[in-house]
Backbone as a ProteinNet text record, in pm:
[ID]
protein_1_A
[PRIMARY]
XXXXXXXXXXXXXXXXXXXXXXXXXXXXXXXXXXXXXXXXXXXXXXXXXXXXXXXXXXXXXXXXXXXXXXXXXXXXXXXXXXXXXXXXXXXXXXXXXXXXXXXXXXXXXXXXXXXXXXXXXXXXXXXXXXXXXXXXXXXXXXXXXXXXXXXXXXXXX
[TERTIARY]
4928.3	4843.5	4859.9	4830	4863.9	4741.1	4772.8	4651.2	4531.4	4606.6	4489.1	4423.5	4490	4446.6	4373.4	4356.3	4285.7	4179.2	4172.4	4036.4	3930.3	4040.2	3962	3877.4	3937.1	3851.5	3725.9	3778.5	3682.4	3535.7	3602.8	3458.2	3404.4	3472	3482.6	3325.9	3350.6	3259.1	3121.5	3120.2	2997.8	2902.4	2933.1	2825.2	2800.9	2715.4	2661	2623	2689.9	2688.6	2658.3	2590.1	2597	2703.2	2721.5	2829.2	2792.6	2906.2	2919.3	2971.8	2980.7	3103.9	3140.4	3255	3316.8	3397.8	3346.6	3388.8	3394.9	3487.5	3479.3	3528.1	3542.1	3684.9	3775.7	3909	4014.4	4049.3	4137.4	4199.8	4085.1	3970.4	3868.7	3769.1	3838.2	3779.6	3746.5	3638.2	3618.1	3679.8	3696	3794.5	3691.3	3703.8	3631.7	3710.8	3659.9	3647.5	3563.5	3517.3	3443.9	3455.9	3381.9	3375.4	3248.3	3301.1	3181.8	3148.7	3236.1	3254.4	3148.6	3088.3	3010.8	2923.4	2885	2827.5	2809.3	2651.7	2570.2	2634.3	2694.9	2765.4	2651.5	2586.4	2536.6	2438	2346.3	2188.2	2202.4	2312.9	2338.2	2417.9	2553	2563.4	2562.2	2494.6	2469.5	2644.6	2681.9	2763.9	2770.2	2867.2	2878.6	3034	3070.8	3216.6	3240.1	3322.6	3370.7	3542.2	3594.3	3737.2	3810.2	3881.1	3991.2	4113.5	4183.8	4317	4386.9	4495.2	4620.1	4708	4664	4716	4657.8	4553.8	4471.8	4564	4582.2	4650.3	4530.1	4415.1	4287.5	4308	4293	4232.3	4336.7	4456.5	4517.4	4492.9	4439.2	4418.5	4287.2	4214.1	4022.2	4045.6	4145.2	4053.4	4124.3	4159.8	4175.4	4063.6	3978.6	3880.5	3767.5	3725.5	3631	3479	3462.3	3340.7	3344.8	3265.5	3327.7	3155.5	3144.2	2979.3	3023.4	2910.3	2887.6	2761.3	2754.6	2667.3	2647.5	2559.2	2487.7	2449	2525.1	2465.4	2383	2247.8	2101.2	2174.1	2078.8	2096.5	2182.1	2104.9	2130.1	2236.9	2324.4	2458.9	2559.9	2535.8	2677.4	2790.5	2751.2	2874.5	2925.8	2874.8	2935.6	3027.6	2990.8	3051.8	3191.6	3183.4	3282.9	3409.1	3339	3437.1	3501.5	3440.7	3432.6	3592.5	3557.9	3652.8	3795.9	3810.9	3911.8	4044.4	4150.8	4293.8	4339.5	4299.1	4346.4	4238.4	4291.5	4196.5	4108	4019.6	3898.6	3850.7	3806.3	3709.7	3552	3549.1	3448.6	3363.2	3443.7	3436.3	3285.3	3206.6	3081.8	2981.1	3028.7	2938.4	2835.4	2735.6	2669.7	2662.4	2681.4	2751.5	2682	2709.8	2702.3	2799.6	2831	2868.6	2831.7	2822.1	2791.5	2906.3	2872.7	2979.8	3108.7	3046.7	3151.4	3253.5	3235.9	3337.8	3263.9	3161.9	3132.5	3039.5	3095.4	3088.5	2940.1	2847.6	2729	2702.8	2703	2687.9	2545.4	2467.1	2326.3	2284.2	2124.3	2057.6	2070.6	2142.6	2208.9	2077.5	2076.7	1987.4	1935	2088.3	2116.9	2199.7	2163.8	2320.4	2336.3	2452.2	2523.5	2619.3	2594.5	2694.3	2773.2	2921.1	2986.8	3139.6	3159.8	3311.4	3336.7	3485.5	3598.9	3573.3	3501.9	3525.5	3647.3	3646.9	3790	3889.2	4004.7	4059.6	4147.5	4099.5	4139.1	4186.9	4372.7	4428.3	4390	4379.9	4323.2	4403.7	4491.7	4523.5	4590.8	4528	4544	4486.6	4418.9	4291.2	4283.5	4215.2	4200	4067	3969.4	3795.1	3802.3	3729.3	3709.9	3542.1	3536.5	3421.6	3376.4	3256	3175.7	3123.8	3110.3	3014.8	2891.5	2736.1	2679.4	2595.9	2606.4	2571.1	2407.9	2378.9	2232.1	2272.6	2146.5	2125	1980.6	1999.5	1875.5	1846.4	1735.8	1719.5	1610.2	1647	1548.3	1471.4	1347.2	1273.6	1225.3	1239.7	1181.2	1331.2	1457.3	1594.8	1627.3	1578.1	1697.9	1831.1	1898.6	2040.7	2108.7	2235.6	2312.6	2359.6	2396.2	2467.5	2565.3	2649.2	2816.4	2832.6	2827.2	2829.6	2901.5	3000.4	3074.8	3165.7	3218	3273	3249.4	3119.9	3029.7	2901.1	2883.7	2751.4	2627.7	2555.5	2412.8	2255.4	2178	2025.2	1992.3	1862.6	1812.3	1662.1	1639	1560.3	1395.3
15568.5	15479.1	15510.7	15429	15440.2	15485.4	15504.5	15580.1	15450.7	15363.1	15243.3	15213.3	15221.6	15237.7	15333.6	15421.2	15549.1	15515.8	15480.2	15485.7	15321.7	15264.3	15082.3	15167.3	15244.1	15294.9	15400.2	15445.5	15536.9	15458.5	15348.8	15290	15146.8	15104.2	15014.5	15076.6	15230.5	15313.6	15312.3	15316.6	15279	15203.3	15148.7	15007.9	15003.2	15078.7	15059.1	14978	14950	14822.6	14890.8	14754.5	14792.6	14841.6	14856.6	14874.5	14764.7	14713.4	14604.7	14620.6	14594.7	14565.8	14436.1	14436.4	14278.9	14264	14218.5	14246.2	14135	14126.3	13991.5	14066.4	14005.1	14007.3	13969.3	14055	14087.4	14045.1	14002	14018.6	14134.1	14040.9	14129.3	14247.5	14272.8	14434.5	14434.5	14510.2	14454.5	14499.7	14442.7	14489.7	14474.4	14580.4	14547.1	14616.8	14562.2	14670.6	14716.2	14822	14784.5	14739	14699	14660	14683.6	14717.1	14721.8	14612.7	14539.9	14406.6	14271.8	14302	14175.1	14162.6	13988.9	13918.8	13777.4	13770.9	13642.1	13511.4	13414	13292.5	13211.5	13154.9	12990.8	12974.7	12962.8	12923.8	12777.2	12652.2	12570.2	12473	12513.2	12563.8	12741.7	12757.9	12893.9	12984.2	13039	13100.7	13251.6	13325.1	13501.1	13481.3	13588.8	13646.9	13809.5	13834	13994.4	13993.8	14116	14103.8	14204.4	14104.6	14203.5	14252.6	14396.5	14390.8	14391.3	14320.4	14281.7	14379.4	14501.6	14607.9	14621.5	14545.2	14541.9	14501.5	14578.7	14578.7	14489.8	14516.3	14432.6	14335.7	14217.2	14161.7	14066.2	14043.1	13926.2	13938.7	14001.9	14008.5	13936.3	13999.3	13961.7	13788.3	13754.5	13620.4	13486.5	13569.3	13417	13456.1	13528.3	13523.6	13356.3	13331.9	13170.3	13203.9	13306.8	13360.8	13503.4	13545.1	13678	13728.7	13820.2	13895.5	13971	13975.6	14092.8	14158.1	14287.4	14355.9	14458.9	14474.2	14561.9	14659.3	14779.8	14919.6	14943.4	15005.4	15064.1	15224.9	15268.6	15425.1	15532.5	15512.5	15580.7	15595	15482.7	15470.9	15492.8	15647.2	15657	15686.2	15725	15774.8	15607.7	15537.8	15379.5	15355.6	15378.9	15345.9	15415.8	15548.3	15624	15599.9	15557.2	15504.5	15428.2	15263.8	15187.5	15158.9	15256.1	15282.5	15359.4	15408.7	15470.8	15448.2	15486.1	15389.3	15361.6	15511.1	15518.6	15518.9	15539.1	15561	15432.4	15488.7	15348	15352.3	15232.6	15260.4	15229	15149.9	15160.7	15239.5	15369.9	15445.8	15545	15529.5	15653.3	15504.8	15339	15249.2	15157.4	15144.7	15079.5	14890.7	14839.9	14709	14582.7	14472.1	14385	14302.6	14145.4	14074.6	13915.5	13817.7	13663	13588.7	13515.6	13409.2	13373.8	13353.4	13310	13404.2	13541.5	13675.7	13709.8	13672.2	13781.3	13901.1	14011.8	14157.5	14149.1	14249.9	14318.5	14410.6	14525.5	14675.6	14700.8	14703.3	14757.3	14854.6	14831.7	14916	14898.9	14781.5	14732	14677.5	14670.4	14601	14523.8	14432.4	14306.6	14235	14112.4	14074.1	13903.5	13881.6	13723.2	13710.8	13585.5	13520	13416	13402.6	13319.4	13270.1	13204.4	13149.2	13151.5	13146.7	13144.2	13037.8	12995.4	12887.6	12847.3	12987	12957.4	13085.4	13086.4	13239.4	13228.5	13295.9	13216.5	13407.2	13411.2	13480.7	13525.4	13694.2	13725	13846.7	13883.3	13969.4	14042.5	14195.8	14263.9	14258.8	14135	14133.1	13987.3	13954.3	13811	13766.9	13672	13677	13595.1	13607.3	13506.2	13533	13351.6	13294.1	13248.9	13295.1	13258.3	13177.3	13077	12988.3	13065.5	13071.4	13138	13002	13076.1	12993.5	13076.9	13191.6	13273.4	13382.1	13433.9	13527.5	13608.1	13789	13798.3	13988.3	14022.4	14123.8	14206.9	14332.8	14422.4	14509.4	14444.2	14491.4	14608.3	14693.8	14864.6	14901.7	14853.1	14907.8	14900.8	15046.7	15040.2	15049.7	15004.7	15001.6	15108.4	15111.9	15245.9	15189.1	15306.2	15275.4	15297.1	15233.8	15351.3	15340.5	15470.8	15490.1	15554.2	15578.8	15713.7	15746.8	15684.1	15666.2	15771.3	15776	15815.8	15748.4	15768.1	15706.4	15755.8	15681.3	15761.7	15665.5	15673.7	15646.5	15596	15499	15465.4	15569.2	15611.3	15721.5	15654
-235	-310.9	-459.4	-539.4	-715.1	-774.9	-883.6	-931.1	-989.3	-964.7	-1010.1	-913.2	-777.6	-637.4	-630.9	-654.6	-639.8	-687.4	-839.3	-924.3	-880.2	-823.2	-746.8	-642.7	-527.8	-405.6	-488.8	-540.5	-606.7	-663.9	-802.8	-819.7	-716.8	-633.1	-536.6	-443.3	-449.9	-355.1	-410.2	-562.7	-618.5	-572	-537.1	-472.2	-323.5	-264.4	-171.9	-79.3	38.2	112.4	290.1	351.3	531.6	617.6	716.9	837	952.9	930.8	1061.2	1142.8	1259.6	1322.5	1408.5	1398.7	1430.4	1549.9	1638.7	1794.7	1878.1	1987.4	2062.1	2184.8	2332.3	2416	2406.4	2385	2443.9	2565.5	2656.8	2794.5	2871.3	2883.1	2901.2	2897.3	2755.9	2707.3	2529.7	2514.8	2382.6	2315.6	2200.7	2072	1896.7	1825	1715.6	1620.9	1504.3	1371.8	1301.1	1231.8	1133.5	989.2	946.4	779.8	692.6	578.6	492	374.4	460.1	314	410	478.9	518.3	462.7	416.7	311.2	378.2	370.5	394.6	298.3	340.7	225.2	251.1	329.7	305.4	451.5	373.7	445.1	542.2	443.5	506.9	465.9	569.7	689.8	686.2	801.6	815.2	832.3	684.9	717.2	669.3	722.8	686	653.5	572	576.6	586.2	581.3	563.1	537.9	494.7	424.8	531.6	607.8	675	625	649.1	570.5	649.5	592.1	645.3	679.8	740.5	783.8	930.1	939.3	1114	1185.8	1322.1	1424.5	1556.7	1481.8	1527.5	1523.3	1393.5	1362.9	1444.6	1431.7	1505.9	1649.4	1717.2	1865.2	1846.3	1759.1	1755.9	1741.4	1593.3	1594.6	1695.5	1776.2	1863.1	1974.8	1983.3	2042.3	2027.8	2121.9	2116	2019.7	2012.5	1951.2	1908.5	1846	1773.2	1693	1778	1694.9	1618.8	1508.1	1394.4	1395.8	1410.8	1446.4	1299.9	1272.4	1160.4	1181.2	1169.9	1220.8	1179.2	1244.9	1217.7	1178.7	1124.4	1046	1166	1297.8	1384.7	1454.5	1435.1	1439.6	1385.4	1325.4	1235.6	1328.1	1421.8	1543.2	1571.3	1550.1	1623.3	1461.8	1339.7	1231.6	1237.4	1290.6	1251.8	1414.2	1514.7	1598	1583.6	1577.9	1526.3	1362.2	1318.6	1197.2	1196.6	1321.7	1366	1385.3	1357.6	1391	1562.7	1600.6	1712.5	1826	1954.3	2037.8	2129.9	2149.2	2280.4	2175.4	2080	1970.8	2086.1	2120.1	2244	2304	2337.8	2378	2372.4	2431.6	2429.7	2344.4	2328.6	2187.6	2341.1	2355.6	2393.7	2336.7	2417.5	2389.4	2498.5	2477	2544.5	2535.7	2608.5	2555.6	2627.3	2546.5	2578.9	2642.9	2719.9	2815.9	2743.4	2623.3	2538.4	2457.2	2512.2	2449.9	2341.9	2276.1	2161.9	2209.5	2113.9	2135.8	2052.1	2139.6	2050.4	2039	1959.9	1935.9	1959.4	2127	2164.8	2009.9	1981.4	1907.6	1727.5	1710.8	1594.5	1544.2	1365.5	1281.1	1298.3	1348	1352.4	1388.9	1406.6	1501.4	1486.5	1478.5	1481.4	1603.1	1638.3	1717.3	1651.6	1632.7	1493.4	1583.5	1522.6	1550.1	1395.1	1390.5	1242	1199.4	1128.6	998.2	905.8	821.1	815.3	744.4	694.3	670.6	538.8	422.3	330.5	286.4	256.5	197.8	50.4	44.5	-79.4	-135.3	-211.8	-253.1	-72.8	-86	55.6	170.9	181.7	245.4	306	382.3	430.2	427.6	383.7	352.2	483.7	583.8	701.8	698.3	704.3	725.5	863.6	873.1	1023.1	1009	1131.1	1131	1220.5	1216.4	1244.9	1366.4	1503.7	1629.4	1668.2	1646	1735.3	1618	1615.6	1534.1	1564.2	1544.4	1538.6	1476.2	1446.3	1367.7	1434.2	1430.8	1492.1	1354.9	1312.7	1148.8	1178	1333.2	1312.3	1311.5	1291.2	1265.7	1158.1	1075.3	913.8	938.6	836.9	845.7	751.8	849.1	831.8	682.1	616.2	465.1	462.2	332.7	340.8	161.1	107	-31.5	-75.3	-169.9	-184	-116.4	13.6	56.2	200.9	220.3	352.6	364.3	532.6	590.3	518.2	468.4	451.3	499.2	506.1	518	400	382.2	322.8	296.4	174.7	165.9	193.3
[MASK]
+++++++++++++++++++++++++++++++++++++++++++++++++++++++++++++++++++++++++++++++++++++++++++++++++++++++++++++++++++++++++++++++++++++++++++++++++++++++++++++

């Protein structure tokens, strides 16, 4: 990475944002990522985005999924953030989950949660911004949400 690269992740980290994760079925098995770039777009039509990079070995399997959840890690889930975020491995693995008729993935015990299909996928630099269209939605208000600052998980004090 360059040193302009270096100092982008560095103050990029400044700004404090949620943990999502973005999950559907696979050939019957779930598949996700996480992100820290998810962002509420439009009340109406109800839409979300988040920024995938074009280095995901994920993301082209995920979005031909028919539906596709985003789940908002609660505080207590840093072990689901840090799976979840992993290159290798069951990211799955040890994450309490569900999923709807229609293949979207839900991370049990989450903030919060959407049910979305792709709106649409608009190329950005290293990154791809994909927009959800938002179908069910819903929020658990005794679940704070996990943080990611600095470039680690933290709590809201």
């Amino acid at each position: 990475m360059t040193t302009l690269g270096l100092e982008l992740r560095r103050v990029y980290g400044a700004y404090p944002t949620g943990v999502a994760v973005v999950a559907g079925l696979v050939g019957g098995r779930p598949a996700g990522i996480a992100a820290s770039s998810f962002v509420p777009v439009s009340l109406d039509p109800p839409l979300v985005s988040v920024c995938v990079a074009h280095t995901s070995t994920t993301w082209p399997l995920l979005r031909e999924s028919p539906r596709i959840g985003i789940s908002v890690l609660g505080a207590h889930q840093e072990h689901v953030g840090r799976r979840l975020g992993a290159r290798t491995g069951d990211r799955f693995a040890g994450v309490a989950w569900r999923s709807t008729a229609d293949g979207c993935v839900l991370v049990e015990g989450a903030s919060a949660w959407y049910d979305c299909t792709i709106e649409q996928q608009v190329r950005s630099g290293d990154h791809d911004i994909v927009v959800f269209r938002v179908h069910d939605l819903d929020a658990a208000a005794d679940v704070p949400p996990l943080v990611f600052h600095a470039s680690a998980f933290r709590r809201l004090g």
